[in-house]
Short mmCIF file of C-alpha atoms and ligand atoms in Angstrom, two decimals:
data_model
loop_
_atom_site.label_atom_id
_atom_site.label_comp_id
_atom_site.label_asym_id
_atom_site.label_seq_id
_atom_site.Cartn_x
_atom_site.Cartn_y
_atom_site.Cartn_z
CA MET A 149 103.22 151.42 73.98
CA LYS A 150 103.52 154.61 75.83
CA PHE A 151 102.72 155.03 79.42
CA PHE A 152 100.78 158.03 80.88
CA VAL A 153 100.10 157.94 84.72
CA ASP A 154 96.39 158.65 85.43
CA THR A 155 96.61 160.61 88.49
CA ALA A 156 97.38 164.19 90.09
CA ASP A 157 99.20 162.59 93.00
CA VAL A 158 103.06 164.25 92.41
CA ALA A 159 104.66 161.86 94.69
CA ALA A 160 103.59 158.62 93.09
CA ILE A 161 104.30 160.31 89.50
CA ALA A 162 107.89 161.23 90.57
CA GLU A 163 108.66 157.63 91.61
CA LEU A 164 107.53 155.97 87.95
CA ASN A 165 109.30 158.96 86.32
CA ASP A 166 112.72 158.31 87.96
CA LEU A 167 112.08 154.65 86.29
CA GLY A 168 111.70 156.30 83.00
CA MET A 169 108.06 154.55 83.25
CA VAL A 170 106.02 157.89 82.42
CA ASP A 171 105.36 159.36 78.92
CA GLY A 172 102.65 161.31 80.10
CA VAL A 173 100.11 162.43 83.17
CA THR A 174 96.42 162.12 82.47
CA THR A 175 94.22 164.03 84.87
CA ASN A 176 90.59 164.63 85.05
CA PRO A 177 88.65 167.22 87.76
CA SER A 178 88.12 164.02 90.24
CA LEU A 179 91.33 162.85 90.38
CA ILE A 180 92.02 167.11 91.06
CA LEU A 181 89.68 166.60 93.93
CA LYS A 182 91.46 163.28 95.30
CA SER A 183 94.85 165.40 95.16
CA GLY A 184 93.22 167.99 97.34
CA ARG A 185 95.61 170.73 95.57
CA ASP A 186 94.61 173.86 93.54
CA ILE A 187 94.55 172.49 89.65
CA THR A 188 96.75 175.46 88.32
CA GLU A 189 99.32 174.69 90.70
CA VAL A 190 99.45 171.12 90.89
CA THR A 191 99.33 170.62 86.73
CA LYS A 192 102.24 173.13 86.93
CA GLU A 193 104.38 170.85 89.30
CA ILE A 194 103.35 167.98 87.47
CA CYS A 195 104.12 169.73 83.93
CA ASP A 196 107.81 171.02 85.99
CA LEU A 197 108.53 167.11 86.45
CA VAL A 198 107.50 165.28 83.08
CA ASP A 199 108.54 166.10 79.50
CA GLY A 200 105.68 164.55 77.68
CA PRO A 201 101.95 165.33 77.28
CA VAL A 202 99.77 166.30 80.53
CA SER A 203 96.21 166.55 80.38
CA ALA A 204 94.52 169.01 82.20
CA GLU A 205 90.66 168.89 81.89
CA VAL A 206 87.93 172.09 81.22
CA VAL A 207 85.01 172.00 82.88
CA ALA A 208 82.85 174.47 80.80
CA THR A 209 80.22 172.69 78.67
CA GLN A 210 79.94 175.37 75.76
CA ALA A 211 82.18 175.45 73.07
CA ASP A 212 83.20 179.42 73.53
CA ALA A 213 84.08 178.82 77.36
CA MET A 214 85.62 175.53 77.03
CA ILE A 215 87.84 177.48 74.34
CA ALA A 216 88.66 179.93 76.67
CA GLU A 217 89.27 177.43 79.72
CA GLY A 218 91.49 175.52 77.26
CA ARG A 219 93.42 178.26 76.48
CA LYS A 220 94.08 179.36 79.78
CA LEU A 221 94.91 175.77 81.09
CA ALA A 222 97.39 175.91 78.11
CA GLU A 223 99.20 178.70 79.49
CA ILE A 224 100.27 176.37 82.48
CA ALA A 225 103.18 175.12 80.57
CA GLU A 226 104.23 174.16 76.87
CA ASN A 227 103.51 170.23 77.51
CA ILE A 228 99.65 170.89 78.25
CA THR A 229 97.45 169.19 76.64
CA VAL A 230 93.77 170.56 76.53
CA LYS A 231 91.17 167.72 77.86
CA LEU A 232 87.58 167.99 76.21
CA PRO A 233 84.71 166.18 76.75
CA LEU A 234 83.30 164.11 73.43
CA THR A 235 80.23 166.27 73.23
CA TRP A 236 79.31 168.29 69.89
CA ASP A 237 80.47 171.39 71.99
CA GLY A 238 83.65 169.94 72.97
CA LEU A 239 84.40 168.69 69.37
CA LYS A 240 83.95 172.28 68.14
CA ALA A 241 86.80 173.39 70.75
CA CYS A 242 88.60 170.74 69.77
CA LYS A 243 88.75 171.94 66.18
CA THR A 244 89.33 175.37 67.06
CA LEU A 245 92.07 174.89 70.04
CA THR A 246 94.13 172.00 67.48
CA ASP A 247 93.91 174.83 64.82
CA GLU A 248 95.78 176.92 67.41
CA GLY A 249 98.41 174.25 67.45
CA LYS A 250 97.74 173.13 71.20
CA MET A 251 97.31 168.96 71.43
CA VAL A 252 94.19 168.09 72.78
CA ASN A 253 92.74 164.67 74.37
CA VAL A 254 89.18 164.25 73.60
CA THR A 255 87.68 162.25 76.80
CA LEU A 256 84.54 160.28 77.48
CA CYS A 257 84.78 158.16 74.16
CA PHE A 258 82.44 155.24 74.42
CA SER A 259 81.77 154.51 70.78
CA ALA A 260 84.19 154.01 67.64
CA ASN A 261 81.68 156.85 65.90
CA GLN A 262 82.85 158.92 68.45
CA ALA A 263 85.99 158.62 67.93
CA LEU A 264 85.45 158.92 64.10
CA LEU A 265 84.40 162.47 64.92
CA ALA A 266 87.23 163.39 67.36
CA ALA A 267 89.75 162.28 64.95
CA LYS A 268 88.35 164.18 61.99
CA ALA A 269 87.93 167.39 64.27
CA GLY A 270 92.00 167.21 64.80
CA ALA A 271 92.15 165.48 68.35
CA SER A 272 95.90 164.89 69.38
CA PHE A 273 94.56 161.71 71.70
CA ILE A 274 91.33 160.12 71.84
CA SER A 275 90.36 158.22 75.21
CA PRO A 276 88.12 155.34 74.97
CA PHE A 277 87.36 154.53 78.56
CA ILE A 278 87.54 150.78 79.26
CA GLY A 279 86.75 150.26 82.70
CA ARG A 280 83.74 151.88 82.71
CA LEU A 281 82.55 149.93 79.60
CA ASP A 282 83.24 146.61 81.30
CA ASP A 283 81.39 147.74 84.68
CA LEU A 284 78.46 147.34 81.88
CA ASN A 285 79.25 143.95 80.78
CA VAL A 286 80.22 145.87 77.43
CA ASP A 287 84.22 144.44 76.18
CA GLY A 288 86.06 147.82 76.17
CA MET A 289 88.91 145.89 74.51
CA GLU A 290 86.67 145.82 71.30
CA LEU A 291 86.33 149.60 71.04
CA ILE A 292 89.67 150.07 71.37
CA GLU A 293 90.16 147.38 68.31
CA ASP A 294 87.30 149.07 66.38
CA ILE A 295 88.79 152.53 66.64
CA ARG A 296 92.16 150.94 65.47
CA THR A 297 91.24 149.57 62.52
CA ILE A 298 88.72 152.69 61.95
CA TYR A 299 91.96 154.99 62.35
CA ASP A 300 94.14 152.41 60.29
CA ASN A 301 92.12 152.15 57.58
CA TYR A 302 92.24 155.90 56.74
CA GLY A 303 95.45 156.68 58.28
CA TYR A 304 94.37 159.36 61.14
CA GLU A 305 96.97 160.27 63.55
CA THR A 306 94.84 161.07 66.12
CA GLU A 307 96.56 158.64 68.88
CA ILE A 308 94.45 156.15 70.86
CA LEU A 309 94.77 156.47 74.65
CA ALA A 310 93.22 153.75 76.20
CA ALA A 311 91.93 155.10 79.09
CA SER A 312 89.74 153.86 82.48
CA ILE A 313 92.09 150.87 83.04
CA ARG A 314 91.53 148.63 85.55
CA THR A 315 93.78 145.88 85.53
CA VAL A 316 96.97 144.85 84.76
CA ASN A 317 95.11 142.69 81.79
CA HIS A 318 93.61 145.77 80.24
CA MET A 319 97.44 147.14 79.76
CA LYS A 320 98.34 143.79 78.01
CA GLU A 321 95.38 143.94 76.17
CA ALA A 322 95.68 147.09 75.19
CA ALA A 323 99.28 146.56 73.72
CA LEU A 324 98.45 143.85 71.84
CA ILE A 325 95.83 145.70 70.11
CA GLY A 326 98.10 148.64 69.01
CA ALA A 327 96.72 151.48 71.40
CA ASP A 328 99.35 153.75 71.18
CA VAL A 329 99.28 154.94 74.60
CA ALA A 330 97.64 153.65 78.33
CA THR A 331 96.98 155.62 81.10
CA ALA A 332 96.81 153.84 84.26
CA PRO A 333 96.96 154.67 87.99
CA PRO A 334 100.16 154.51 89.51
CA GLY A 335 99.59 151.16 91.48
CA VAL A 336 98.18 149.05 87.97
CA ILE A 337 101.61 150.16 86.82
CA LYS A 338 103.61 148.71 89.80
CA GLN A 339 101.59 145.63 89.42
CA MET A 340 102.47 144.68 86.18
CA ALA A 341 106.12 143.73 87.97
CA ASN A 342 104.07 141.30 90.14
CA HIS A 343 104.17 137.60 89.15
CA VAL A 344 103.46 134.42 92.16
CA LEU A 345 106.17 132.64 90.34
CA THR A 346 108.69 135.21 90.76
CA ASP A 347 107.74 135.48 94.26
CA LYS A 348 107.89 131.66 94.64
CA GLY A 349 111.53 131.59 92.46
CA LEU A 350 113.07 134.19 94.62
CA ALA A 351 111.95 132.89 97.87
CA ALA A 352 113.86 129.58 96.64
CA PHE A 353 116.92 130.64 95.70
CA LEU A 354 117.39 132.92 98.52
CA SER A 355 116.77 130.07 100.95
CA ASP A 356 119.51 128.23 99.17
CA TRP A 357 121.69 130.99 99.00
CA GLU A 358 121.50 131.18 102.98
CA LYS A 359 122.52 127.51 103.00
CA THR A 360 125.54 128.28 101.05
CA GLY A 361 126.88 130.16 103.94
CA GLN A 362 128.37 132.46 101.57
CA LYS A 363 128.49 136.59 101.04
CA ILE A 364 128.42 138.38 97.38
CA LEU A 365 129.26 141.72 99.59
C1 E4P B 292 91.48 159.36 81.53
O1 E4P B 292 91.82 159.94 81.11
C2 E4P B 292 90.56 159.30 82.94
O2 E4P B 292 91.13 160.50 83.77
C3 E4P B 292 90.83 157.96 83.81
O3 E4P B 292 91.22 157.33 82.90
C4 E4P B 292 89.10 157.73 83.98
O4 E4P B 292 89.25 155.99 84.77
P1 E4P B 292 88.30 155.76 85.75
O5 E4P B 292 86.91 155.25 85.08
O6 E4P B 292 88.74 154.78 86.54
O7 E4P B 292 87.88 157.12 86.56
#
């Protein structure tokens, strides 16, 4: 499973990128607000840092304006993925922009039918939002499973990008189901390294080592 980082925090992306953990980045208007940076400036910086796709989201709601914004965002760098909301206008813009050879991430997907439409409109990525469904007491992972089945039934090449990931369990479940990509905040990716038995075991080894009175260096 590919890891995308869901943030516009350049330092956090750089730390994970140095470890080879970053296959791409996703941003959205809320994350740009959180960064306090200019969208073009910060997106360019991220694109220079990361080799993989970097999603930058349009804010227009009519297809023509979405297409114009998408073309402008795509000028920032070659690895820009234009992020479009899953609305009828968003699907129209998706078809036009993918026909032009641009990568498109269709976002705010909450149903398997929406995902089917995005695939037919040529989306490069579909972003089902797991955490926001879980917030409504709906199992977001079932949606990932349904989309996986539908895409595999018909051989759609649109990649399933599990989004709105909130926990390390979401990461494991997305990987088990076979999501192509998971996008998660840097903190969730780092938490994947944690285990209480690792901490306990390490403390015991270090305590025993001290008793030997030896040194390695
Ligand atoms: C995905 O591309 C979105 O930016 C993101 O995953 C949304 O997550 P949230 O529901 O935690 O805001």
